[in-house]
């Protein structure tokens, strides 16, 4: 992951310049945000302020991105770029925004929302049940989205996501369906939206559900379909309505994890920048940008993949901040999560008060990329024993799988080095052994990996018979999920779930009306505040 | 816990009245917090505002209280009071404050702070190492606390906590020691502080460390020592400097968990209200109130104890809000946590997207109260087998311990009731069995409890020999910690650690200058902002 790290470092540096530019205005906002005492001045000012509306509105949704996901990305960025850096370096652009609020995310089914109802809350201001997009719980009423309203008011609208474009979060900004699984009709509604710019992943059901491939509808309705980076780079507003599908997709028609890319795909930040170019006009525009695979990697309890994707998401926020700096009096940028996923925290029973987040850099592949290698291994050598997969584990995660004897030799050396009256050679050998143990398995960790390997080598029918299988592996590839869990724990991170959680998420804002996003409020208020600040009317 | 619940409900109702009173000013603050455009008006206003200082400052510290702890308390309060209530009822007073920020808590030792260095950061604005109170990492410099400065400026000062008064967080507001374990000198420094009002737990080392009992120093230095509720209730400013030790202490000279009290002790809210009466004067006062056992219960992964203590803490915040309403232009109230403890999240792999937080009401004792019962059981019947402790488990936690046969009978009944063509009687029996399973053990859960019971019955020396003992039980009573873990998981809550974590905490504020507490900032900034808003000078 070394070359990527350098790239991220350079990107972070450019992010820091943005931060430096933002620090002073932030302080000014704080100093000049009094509880006004003189009613005369206050009323004059309020009516003056009432004239000031945001006509360029960005809504960034980190799917599954809660407080812990943001902080883990921030700490990791600090740790890998400068071991001596203190966390106050605050390399995340979104953390520098002057307004920061806490947002509750529950829906009508549960304290724990899904992305469909959470997207509905933010796009329309309505609560609904899990799985439903922009309709009431009885599917009798369609709720109007802010994007539809924006379009009706003459604004341009763009939807960007690194997962499939018919997935719940992007769909919540253009579709109305009883169930998020209705991918074919979601795609048809996307083609009918008339929105100006779609960019990201593919479509999950472009043809199976109907007689005519959904992509044909896009062409019929005047969309230019673009599938290569070269064509994408040449896009200009003269091309009209566009749907760009990124090349080199990964699981479920989504873009590759940022940690898996070879640099040939277009990044979320580049799609954001191009979106600004395509949408910019004097009347106004609304752009929703989703970091969708933060959620997917958190479901799989893969912290490294989630962190690198959060950093890529933050780069896309930086792209919007570049635009904001040119139009500070007309732009509003909001960054939020639709819910937290996985119950991530920055602390693990086995590491106590210590934290070793930089150890995550040893992980070279996302869980999806490792799964692909494991599938090939299983196909080639279906009867293979655990020792055969060890080189792949050591290569992919930097974890040394020790035999009980090797483990004992190392722990004995550590004890000898720490013993009273140890000679210098013993001390040195003890330190060396201690360093080797950092990324090595204990006997019980080895056992867990060995058992999960056996489960991975079973047929899915036999795997389903394992006691507590869903609790153990959450439906994921057993060996892979135990490997990500282990490297997370060695890094001082841990998870409680393979699902979403009900912990409130952090919302950040900068620009016109941003101060409305301070405080503690529900996700439906994100819609209300955006409507108020933009002055859009239904 | 039923009668307590009713009491809490009534208290919550009175809290709601407070909330209703706060909602309108909150909205007004939002509307009147513009980014000022007209420089002329802005400068006039800023200098006008500069005159407005808070002379009554409250700092509430929920020890170990992160975002999840606050939300769990809020959801539980909703759930037990009205099963139909949606979370927007937002019964926590602290969540209604207009300013809400996120605060990083790391110290100079680790991303994960302890309470000593976190207290130092908030009391003095300086980062230090874990374990050290108000001194630099080399112990050569003493940092001045905001409480010392307040005293020097003629303000009165009060320190309230439900843990021992020489514990790290209260000590951070009056002591300077290289290590928080130096309880004797902390107590001596407390007696020398000259501060006006101490109320809460006892002292951990009132005599052992020195020749003269530390309590004598308090008397010599003019403190009135009060130990009963009756005397406490009679206290008035005419009594001068006071140290009130609550009667009926529990573990480590702390007050009992709110869920364990029989109503005879003075509550944190009552100590806050009395503190206001004792400290109120025209020059000003500073009061720190700590909910210290939120942290302790989170270390032990006891969600119910932490939640009920968080609600009691919120009642003490409500007591300060009563004062604020009478002095809105001169009061500042801040509520924060010094760090998160336990890695609590509202979601567990075994419960997925569902949540059953009201099930926690089945827990009748805190882990400490249950430990006491278990210790008596062990003493009386040291050779007892697991079946002998089952009635105590069922009584304390409402968890039914099922034999494998009982479990199979119930799950078979559920399957029969759900089978195609099931008759009504089967369906009804299935539903009944399903309800019984809700709070019953699966075979693997029973095995975990049985193993932890065996570990609890061992001598501590033998217990220490168990493989992964610290990871399994975190140094806590094995059976108790597995019981709290189990009821938490059945309620949809889970933990990742027995230690603190590095996730940022939520900070809330209301009153003069509260808007400064919006945003994302470090815990040292809490000191800086309090100093700025109070206008205190060193």
mmCIF file of C-alpha atoms in Angstrom, chain B residues 102-433:
data_model
loop_
_atom_site.group_PDB
_atom_site.id
_atom_site.type_symbol
_atom_site.label_atom_id
_atom_site.label_comp_id
_atom_site.label_asym_id
_atom_site.label_seq_id
_atom_site.Cartn_x
_atom_site.Cartn_y
_atom_site.Cartn_z
ATOM 1 C CA UNK B 102 -17.637 17.087 19.079
ATOM 2 C CA UNK B 103 -14.574 16.895 21.302
ATOM 3 C CA UNK B 104 -11.368 14.906 20.855
ATOM 4 C CA UNK B 105 -9.935 13.473 24.049
ATOM 5 C CA UNK B 106 -6.468 12.004 23.334
ATOM 6 C CA UNK B 107 -3.610 12.740 25.748
ATOM 7 C CA UNK B 108 0.182 12.754 25.531
ATOM 8 C CA UNK B 109 0.408 9.021 26.278
ATOM 9 C CA UNK B 110 -2.146 7.660 23.849
ATOM 10 C CA UNK B 111 -5.048 8.321 21.538
ATOM 11 C CA UNK B 112 -6.988 6.874 24.471
ATOM 12 C CA UNK B 113 -6.892 9.227 27.445
ATOM 13 C CA UNK B 114 -7.449 8.519 31.118
ATOM 14 C CA UNK B 115 -9.553 10.701 33.413
ATOM 15 C CA UNK B 116 -6.539 12.405 35.003
ATOM 16 C CA UNK B 117 -5.121 13.831 31.789
ATOM 17 C CA UNK B 118 -8.613 14.517 30.410
ATOM 18 C CA UNK B 119 -9.501 16.406 33.601
ATOM 19 C CA UNK B 120 -6.226 18.337 33.315
ATOM 20 C CA UNK B 121 -7.068 19.320 29.729
ATOM 21 C CA UNK B 122 -10.458 20.740 30.714
ATOM 22 C CA UNK B 123 -9.331 22.328 33.992
ATOM 23 C CA UNK B 124 -6.118 23.927 32.683
ATOM 24 C CA UNK B 125 -6.039 23.771 28.866
ATOM 25 C CA UNK B 126 -2.885 21.639 28.932
ATOM 26 C CA UNK B 127 -2.286 18.160 27.559
ATOM 27 C CA UNK B 128 -0.396 15.836 29.857
ATOM 28 C CA UNK B 129 0.301 12.113 30.197
ATOM 29 C CA UNK B 130 -2.180 9.520 31.431
ATOM 30 C CA UNK B 131 -2.348 9.318 35.226
ATOM 31 C CA UNK B 132 -1.037 12.830 35.891
ATOM 32 C CA UNK B 133 -3.162 15.636 37.313
ATOM 33 C CA UNK B 134 -2.463 19.274 36.459
ATOM 34 C CA UNK B 135 1.289 18.857 36.009
ATOM 35 C CA UNK B 136 3.495 18.589 32.934
ATOM 36 C CA UNK B 137 4.766 15.164 31.817
ATOM 37 C CA UNK B 138 8.057 15.668 33.707
ATOM 38 C CA UNK B 139 6.277 16.776 36.892
ATOM 39 C CA UNK B 140 8.264 20.019 37.026
ATOM 40 C CA UNK B 141 5.456 22.493 36.403
ATOM 41 C CA UNK B 142 2.062 22.922 38.023
ATOM 42 C CA UNK B 143 -0.697 24.086 35.693
ATOM 43 C CA UNK B 144 -3.174 26.618 37.054
ATOM 44 C CA UNK B 145 -6.776 25.402 37.078
ATOM 45 C CA UNK B 146 -9.794 27.486 36.091
ATOM 46 C CA UNK B 147 -11.128 26.869 39.595
ATOM 47 C CA UNK B 148 -7.997 28.395 41.187
ATOM 48 C CA UNK B 149 -8.334 31.365 38.841
ATOM 49 C CA UNK B 150 -12.035 31.694 39.658
ATOM 50 C CA UNK B 151 -11.245 31.676 43.381
ATOM 51 C CA UNK B 152 -8.526 34.310 42.869
ATOM 52 C CA UNK B 153 -11.107 36.457 41.062
ATOM 53 C CA UNK B 154 -13.402 36.308 44.078
ATOM 54 C CA UNK B 155 -15.752 33.642 42.749
ATOM 55 C CA UNK B 156 -17.027 30.776 44.853
ATOM 56 C CA UNK B 157 -16.139 27.254 43.737
ATOM 57 C CA UNK B 158 -17.969 23.942 44.151
ATOM 58 C CA UNK B 159 -16.936 20.378 43.268
ATOM 59 C CA UNK B 160 -19.583 17.655 43.151
ATOM 60 C CA UNK B 161 -19.093 14.006 42.233
ATOM 61 C CA UNK B 162 -20.733 10.680 42.949
ATOM 62 C CA UNK B 163 -17.360 8.907 43.173
ATOM 63 C CA UNK B 164 -14.765 9.467 45.882
ATOM 64 C CA UNK B 165 -13.788 13.143 46.085
ATOM 65 C CA UNK B 166 -10.084 12.303 45.613
ATOM 66 C CA UNK B 167 -10.758 10.468 42.350
ATOM 67 C CA UNK B 168 -9.091 11.782 39.169
ATOM 68 C CA UNK B 169 -11.899 13.927 37.760
ATOM 69 C CA UNK B 170 -12.821 15.895 40.917
ATOM 70 C CA UNK B 171 -9.103 16.073 41.826
ATOM 71 C CA UNK B 172 -8.346 17.683 38.462
ATOM 72 C CA UNK B 173 -10.268 20.730 39.673
ATOM 73 C CA UNK B 174 -8.225 21.305 42.847
ATOM 74 C CA UNK B 175 -5.037 19.161 42.965
ATOM 75 C CA UNK B 176 -1.616 18.947 41.304
ATOM 76 C CA UNK B 177 -0.015 15.505 41.581
ATOM 77 C CA UNK B 178 2.344 13.392 39.489
ATOM 78 C CA UNK B 179 0.061 10.400 39.890
ATOM 79 C CA UNK B 180 -3.667 10.130 40.483
ATOM 80 C CA UNK B 181 -2.983 7.260 42.887
ATOM 81 C CA UNK B 182 -1.485 9.647 45.433
ATOM 82 C CA UNK B 183 -4.809 9.839 47.241
ATOM 83 C CA UNK B 184 -3.488 11.114 50.551
ATOM 84 C CA UNK B 185 -1.856 14.191 49.067
ATOM 85 C CA UNK B 186 -4.835 14.776 46.821
ATOM 86 C CA UNK B 187 -7.031 14.913 49.958
ATOM 87 C CA UNK B 188 -4.600 17.286 51.662
ATOM 88 C CA UNK B 189 -4.631 19.569 48.637
ATOM 89 C CA UNK B 190 -8.414 19.414 48.632
ATOM 90 C CA UNK B 191 -8.420 20.660 52.228
ATOM 91 C CA UNK B 192 -6.002 23.450 51.276
ATOM 92 C CA UNK B 193 -7.982 24.536 48.179
ATOM 93 C CA UNK B 194 -10.186 26.940 50.105
ATOM 94 C CA UNK B 195 -13.002 25.982 47.716
ATOM 95 C CA UNK B 196 -16.453 26.467 49.093
ATOM 96 C CA UNK B 197 -18.463 23.358 48.476
ATOM 97 C CA UNK B 198 -17.477 19.731 48.124
ATOM 98 C CA UNK B 199 -20.212 17.125 47.916
ATOM 99 C CA UNK B 200 -20.269 13.476 46.968
ATOM 100 C CA UNK B 201 -18.276 10.382 47.860
ATOM 101 C CA UNK B 202 -15.659 9.782 50.554
ATOM 102 C CA UNK B 203 -11.864 9.761 50.548
ATOM 103 C CA UNK B 204 -9.901 6.660 49.531
ATOM 104 C CA UNK B 205 -6.893 7.344 51.739
ATOM 105 C CA UNK B 206 -7.872 9.678 54.531
ATOM 106 C CA UNK B 207 -5.222 8.505 56.972
ATOM 107 C CA UNK B 208 -3.031 5.650 55.832
ATOM 108 C CA UNK B 209 -0.556 7.758 53.878
ATOM 109 C CA UNK B 210 0.232 10.287 56.612
ATOM 110 C CA UNK B 211 0.476 10.844 60.337
ATOM 111 C CA UNK B 212 -2.741 12.795 60.706
ATOM 112 C CA UNK B 213 -6.103 11.782 59.180
ATOM 113 C CA UNK B 214 -6.710 13.985 56.167
ATOM 114 C CA UNK B 215 -10.212 14.733 57.431
ATOM 115 C CA UNK B 216 -8.656 16.526 60.425
ATOM 116 C CA UNK B 217 -7.026 18.941 58.016
ATOM 117 C CA UNK B 218 -10.451 19.833 56.676
ATOM 118 C CA UNK B 219 -11.665 20.721 60.191
ATOM 119 C CA UNK B 220 -8.475 22.646 60.935
ATOM 120 C CA UNK B 221 -8.925 24.620 57.756
ATOM 121 C CA UNK B 222 -12.440 25.655 58.568
ATOM 122 C CA UNK B 223 -14.477 23.059 56.689
ATOM 123 C CA UNK B 224 -17.732 21.867 58.134
ATOM 124 C CA UNK B 225 -17.850 18.087 57.641
ATOM 125 C CA UNK B 226 -21.336 16.762 57.022
ATOM 126 C CA UNK B 227 -22.248 13.066 56.725
ATOM 127 C CA UNK B 228 -26.021 12.734 56.918
ATOM 128 C CA UNK B 229 -28.865 13.694 54.614
ATOM 129 C CA UNK B 230 -30.556 15.495 57.473
ATOM 130 C CA UNK B 231 -27.570 17.779 58.151
ATOM 131 C CA UNK B 232 -27.090 18.222 54.413
ATOM 132 C CA UNK B 233 -30.618 19.451 53.903
ATOM 133 C CA UNK B 234 -30.140 22.077 56.618
ATOM 134 C CA UNK B 235 -26.948 23.496 55.077
ATOM 135 C CA UNK B 236 -27.007 27.178 54.184
ATOM 136 C CA UNK B 237 -24.362 29.679 53.009
ATOM 137 C CA UNK B 238 -23.963 30.705 56.673
ATOM 138 C CA UNK B 239 -22.231 27.356 57.265
ATOM 139 C CA UNK B 240 -19.203 28.523 55.265
ATOM 140 C CA UNK B 241 -16.959 25.973 53.590
ATOM 141 C CA UNK B 242 -18.474 22.475 53.508
ATOM 142 C CA UNK B 243 -17.480 18.933 52.634
ATOM 143 C CA UNK B 244 -20.504 16.674 52.456
ATOM 144 C CA UNK B 245 -19.924 12.912 52.301
ATOM 145 C CA UNK B 246 -23.016 11.076 51.177
ATOM 146 C CA UNK B 247 -24.237 8.326 53.522
ATOM 147 C CA UNK B 248 -24.487 4.697 52.377
ATOM 148 C CA UNK B 249 -21.459 4.521 50.100
ATOM 149 C CA UNK B 250 -20.820 1.595 47.764
ATOM 150 C CA UNK B 251 -17.583 0.479 46.039
ATOM 151 C CA UNK B 252 -14.410 2.527 46.607
ATOM 152 C CA UNK B 253 -16.100 5.210 48.706
ATOM 153 C CA UNK B 254 -18.415 6.119 45.856
ATOM 154 C CA UNK B 255 -22.131 6.811 46.057
ATOM 155 C CA UNK B 256 -24.395 3.922 45.153
ATOM 156 C CA UNK B 257 -25.448 3.386 41.561
ATOM 157 C CA UNK B 258 -28.716 5.210 40.956
ATOM 158 C CA UNK B 259 -30.349 1.827 40.203
ATOM 159 C CA UNK B 260 -29.211 0.469 43.601
ATOM 160 C CA UNK B 261 -30.344 3.325 45.842
ATOM 161 C CA UNK B 262 -33.122 2.879 48.352
ATOM 162 C CA UNK B 263 -33.880 6.592 48.299
ATOM 163 C CA UNK B 264 -32.054 7.449 51.552
ATOM 164 C CA UNK B 265 -28.973 8.950 49.910
ATOM 165 C CA UNK B 266 -28.822 12.493 48.570
ATOM 166 C CA UNK B 267 -28.934 12.469 44.746
ATOM 167 C CA UNK B 268 -26.519 14.142 42.348
ATOM 168 C CA UNK B 269 -29.336 16.520 41.375
ATOM 169 C CA UNK B 270 -29.991 17.442 45.004
ATOM 170 C CA UNK B 271 -26.270 18.082 45.563
ATOM 171 C CA UNK B 272 -26.312 20.324 42.500
ATOM 172 C CA UNK B 273 -29.316 22.308 43.719
ATOM 173 C CA UNK B 274 -27.782 22.681 47.181
ATOM 174 C CA UNK B 275 -24.509 23.708 45.560
ATOM 175 C CA UNK B 276 -26.261 26.548 43.747
ATOM 176 C CA UNK B 277 -27.740 27.715 47.064
ATOM 177 C CA UNK B 278 -24.329 27.541 48.781
ATOM 178 C CA UNK B 279 -22.325 29.196 45.999
ATOM 179 C CA UNK B 280 -24.701 31.840 44.646
ATOM 180 C CA UNK B 281 -23.283 35.351 45.038
ATOM 181 C CA UNK B 282 -23.026 38.523 42.968
ATOM 182 C CA UNK B 283 -19.385 38.108 41.979
ATOM 183 C CA UNK B 284 -19.734 34.660 40.444
ATOM 184 C CA UNK B 285 -19.282 30.921 40.922
ATOM 185 C CA UNK B 286 -17.909 27.875 39.141
ATOM 186 C CA UNK B 287 -19.332 24.436 39.798
ATOM 187 C CA UNK B 288 -18.038 21.138 38.397
ATOM 188 C CA UNK B 289 -20.445 18.205 38.655
ATOM 189 C CA UNK B 290 -19.241 14.730 37.725
ATOM 190 C CA UNK B 291 -21.319 11.659 36.940
ATOM 191 C CA UNK B 292 -18.405 9.381 37.764
ATOM 192 C CA UNK B 293 -20.026 5.982 37.890
ATOM 193 C CA UNK B 294 -21.168 6.153 34.277
ATOM 194 C CA UNK B 295 -17.507 5.350 33.610
ATOM 195 C CA UNK B 296 -17.227 2.615 36.201
ATOM 196 C CA UNK B 297 -20.289 0.768 34.943
ATOM 197 C CA UNK B 298 -19.064 1.091 31.353
ATOM 198 C CA UNK B 299 -15.692 -0.414 32.330
ATOM 199 C CA UNK B 300 -17.701 -3.355 33.663
ATOM 200 C CA UNK B 301 -19.871 -3.359 30.499
ATOM 201 C CA UNK B 302 -23.016 -2.888 32.609
ATOM 202 C CA UNK B 303 -25.340 -0.916 30.325
ATOM 203 C CA UNK B 304 -28.305 -0.733 32.718
ATOM 204 C CA UNK B 305 -26.225 0.773 35.541
ATOM 205 C CA UNK B 306 -24.637 3.237 33.111
ATOM 206 C CA UNK B 307 -27.987 4.259 31.638
ATOM 207 C CA UNK B 308 -29.740 4.835 34.970
ATOM 208 C CA UNK B 309 -26.721 6.819 36.193
ATOM 209 C CA UNK B 310 -26.743 8.887 32.981
ATOM 210 C CA UNK B 311 -30.406 9.720 33.604
ATOM 211 C CA UNK B 312 -29.540 10.751 37.175
ATOM 212 C CA UNK B 313 -26.712 12.870 35.777
ATOM 213 C CA UNK B 314 -29.139 14.507 33.346
ATOM 214 C CA UNK B 315 -31.405 15.364 36.287
ATOM 215 C CA UNK B 316 -28.496 17.244 37.841
ATOM 216 C CA UNK B 317 -28.116 19.125 34.539
ATOM 217 C CA UNK B 318 -31.838 19.991 34.791
ATOM 218 C CA UNK B 319 -31.173 21.456 38.251
ATOM 219 C CA UNK B 320 -28.636 23.852 36.716
ATOM 220 C CA UNK B 321 -31.060 24.708 33.917
ATOM 221 C CA UNK B 322 -33.567 25.846 36.577
ATOM 222 C CA UNK B 323 -30.939 28.346 37.749
ATOM 223 C CA UNK B 324 -30.081 29.320 34.149
ATOM 224 C CA UNK B 325 -33.700 30.243 33.469
ATOM 225 C CA UNK B 326 -33.501 32.792 36.283
ATOM 226 C CA UNK B 327 -30.128 34.187 35.117
ATOM 227 C CA UNK B 328 -30.024 33.565 31.356
ATOM 228 C CA UNK B 329 -27.703 36.490 30.621
ATOM 229 C CA UNK B 330 -25.069 35.534 33.168
ATOM 230 C CA UNK B 331 -25.039 31.729 33.138
ATOM 231 C CA UNK B 332 -23.162 29.191 31.024
ATOM 232 C CA UNK B 333 -23.801 25.457 31.327
ATOM 233 C CA UNK B 334 -21.536 22.937 29.588
ATOM 234 C CA UNK B 335 -22.119 19.190 29.526
ATOM 235 C CA UNK B 336 -19.414 16.908 28.193
ATOM 236 C CA UNK B 337 -17.691 13.568 28.697
ATOM 237 C CA UNK B 338 -14.010 13.217 29.481
ATOM 238 C CA UNK B 339 -13.823 10.194 27.127
ATOM 239 C CA UNK B 340 -15.924 7.251 26.038
ATOM 240 C CA UNK B 341 -15.645 4.030 28.042
ATOM 241 C CA UNK B 342 -16.221 0.461 26.896
ATOM 242 C CA UNK B 343 -16.771 0.994 23.187
ATOM 243 C CA UNK B 344 -20.542 0.907 23.630
ATOM 244 C CA UNK B 345 -22.686 0.828 20.509
ATOM 245 C CA UNK B 346 -26.382 0.487 19.899
ATOM 246 C CA UNK B 347 -26.297 -2.631 17.768
ATOM 247 C CA UNK B 348 -25.185 -6.232 18.148
ATOM 248 C CA UNK B 349 -24.423 -8.938 15.582
ATOM 249 C CA UNK B 350 -26.968 -11.281 17.182
ATOM 250 C CA UNK B 351 -29.854 -8.787 17.048
ATOM 251 C CA UNK B 352 -29.068 -7.269 13.630
ATOM 252 C CA UNK B 353 -31.326 -4.366 12.735
ATOM 253 C CA UNK B 354 -33.599 -4.881 15.724
ATOM 254 C CA UNK B 355 -33.332 -3.278 19.121
ATOM 255 C CA UNK B 356 -34.920 -4.302 22.395
ATOM 256 C CA UNK B 357 -33.503 -1.757 24.820
ATOM 257 C CA UNK B 358 -36.506 -1.973 27.159
ATOM 258 C CA UNK B 359 -35.397 -5.520 28.076
ATOM 259 C CA UNK B 360 -32.743 -3.907 30.275
ATOM 260 C CA UNK B 361 -35.471 -3.131 32.796
ATOM 261 C CA UNK B 362 -35.322 -6.809 33.803
ATOM 262 C CA UNK B 363 -31.948 -6.078 35.411
ATOM 263 C CA UNK B 364 -32.573 -5.276 39.064
ATOM 264 C CA UNK B 365 -29.035 -4.840 40.417
ATOM 265 C CA UNK B 366 -25.918 -3.136 39.190
ATOM 266 C CA UNK B 367 -22.928 -5.424 38.666
ATOM 267 C CA UNK B 368 -21.606 -4.285 42.054
ATOM 268 C CA UNK B 369 -24.813 -5.187 43.867
ATOM 269 C CA UNK B 370 -24.907 -8.561 42.097
ATOM 270 C CA UNK B 371 -21.228 -9.155 42.929
ATOM 271 C CA UNK B 372 -22.059 -8.694 46.596
ATOM 272 C CA UNK B 373 -24.761 -11.350 46.401
ATOM 273 C CA UNK B 374 -22.448 -13.657 44.486
ATOM 274 C CA UNK B 375 -19.671 -13.198 47.067
ATOM 275 C CA UNK B 376 -22.093 -14.169 49.846
ATOM 276 C CA UNK B 377 -23.211 -17.197 47.806
ATOM 277 C CA UNK B 378 -19.597 -18.272 47.235
ATOM 278 C CA UNK B 379 -18.769 -17.903 50.915
ATOM 279 C CA UNK B 380 -21.815 -19.880 52.019
ATOM 280 C CA UNK B 381 -21.578 -22.624 49.374
ATOM 281 C CA UNK B 382 -18.035 -22.730 47.950
ATOM 282 C CA UNK B 383 -18.610 -26.111 46.279
ATOM 283 C CA UNK B 384 -21.949 -25.194 44.690
ATOM 284 C CA UNK B 385 -22.675 -26.256 41.112
ATOM 285 C CA UNK B 386 -24.104 -23.982 38.413
ATOM 286 C CA UNK B 387 -27.719 -25.056 38.926
ATOM 287 C CA UNK B 388 -27.601 -23.659 42.481
ATOM 288 C CA UNK B 389 -26.903 -20.107 41.258
ATOM 289 C CA UNK B 390 -29.634 -20.161 38.601
ATOM 290 C CA UNK B 391 -32.401 -18.734 40.838
ATOM 291 C CA UNK B 392 -30.126 -15.779 41.696
ATOM 292 C CA UNK B 393 -29.485 -15.159 37.977
ATOM 293 C CA UNK B 394 -33.159 -15.389 37.076
ATOM 294 C CA UNK B 395 -34.017 -13.042 39.930
ATOM 295 C CA UNK B 396 -31.293 -10.462 39.238
ATOM 296 C CA UNK B 397 -31.410 -10.355 35.443
ATOM 297 C CA UNK B 398 -34.684 -11.968 34.404
ATOM 298 C CA UNK B 399 -32.721 -14.394 32.231
ATOM 299 C CA UNK B 400 -34.071 -17.940 32.070
ATOM 300 C CA UNK B 401 -31.333 -20.528 32.036
ATOM 301 C CA UNK B 402 -32.583 -23.335 29.830
ATOM 302 C CA UNK B 403 -31.339 -26.910 29.685
ATOM 303 C CA UNK B 404 -30.608 -28.177 26.183
ATOM 304 C CA UNK B 405 -33.858 -30.155 26.363
ATOM 305 C CA UNK B 406 -35.948 -27.123 27.400
ATOM 306 C CA UNK B 407 -34.339 -25.063 24.646
ATOM 307 C CA UNK B 408 -35.137 -27.738 22.056
ATOM 308 C CA UNK B 409 -38.759 -28.011 23.214
ATOM 309 C CA UNK B 410 -39.264 -24.264 22.824
ATOM 310 C CA UNK B 411 -37.507 -23.937 19.460
ATOM 311 C CA UNK B 412 -39.422 -26.951 18.164
ATOM 312 C CA UNK B 413 -42.674 -25.291 19.231
ATOM 313 C CA UNK B 414 -41.681 -22.103 17.405
ATOM 314 C CA UNK B 415 -40.883 -24.085 14.251
ATOM 315 C CA UNK B 416 -44.177 -25.990 14.488
ATOM 316 C CA UNK B 417 -46.139 -22.765 14.872
ATOM 317 C CA UNK B 418 -44.466 -21.279 11.793
ATOM 318 C CA UNK B 419 -44.780 -24.422 9.656
ATOM 319 C CA UNK B 420 -47.014 -24.440 6.588
ATOM 320 C CA UNK B 421 -50.541 -25.502 7.525
ATOM 321 C CA UNK B 422 -50.015 -24.971 11.247
ATOM 322 C CA UNK B 423 -53.316 -25.057 13.169
ATOM 323 C CA UNK B 424 -54.268 -22.143 15.427
ATOM 324 C CA UNK B 425 -53.259 -23.997 18.586
ATOM 325 C CA UNK B 426 -49.773 -24.616 17.155
ATOM 326 C CA UNK B 427 -49.486 -20.995 16.120
ATOM 327 C CA UNK B 428 -50.451 -19.817 19.615
ATOM 328 C CA UNK B 429 -48.036 -22.270 21.250
ATOM 329 C CA UNK B 430 -45.316 -21.124 18.873
ATOM 330 C CA UNK B 431 -45.864 -17.501 19.807
ATOM 331 C CA UNK B 432 -45.773 -18.341 23.480
ATOM 332 C CA UNK B 433 -42.540 -20.296 23.060
#
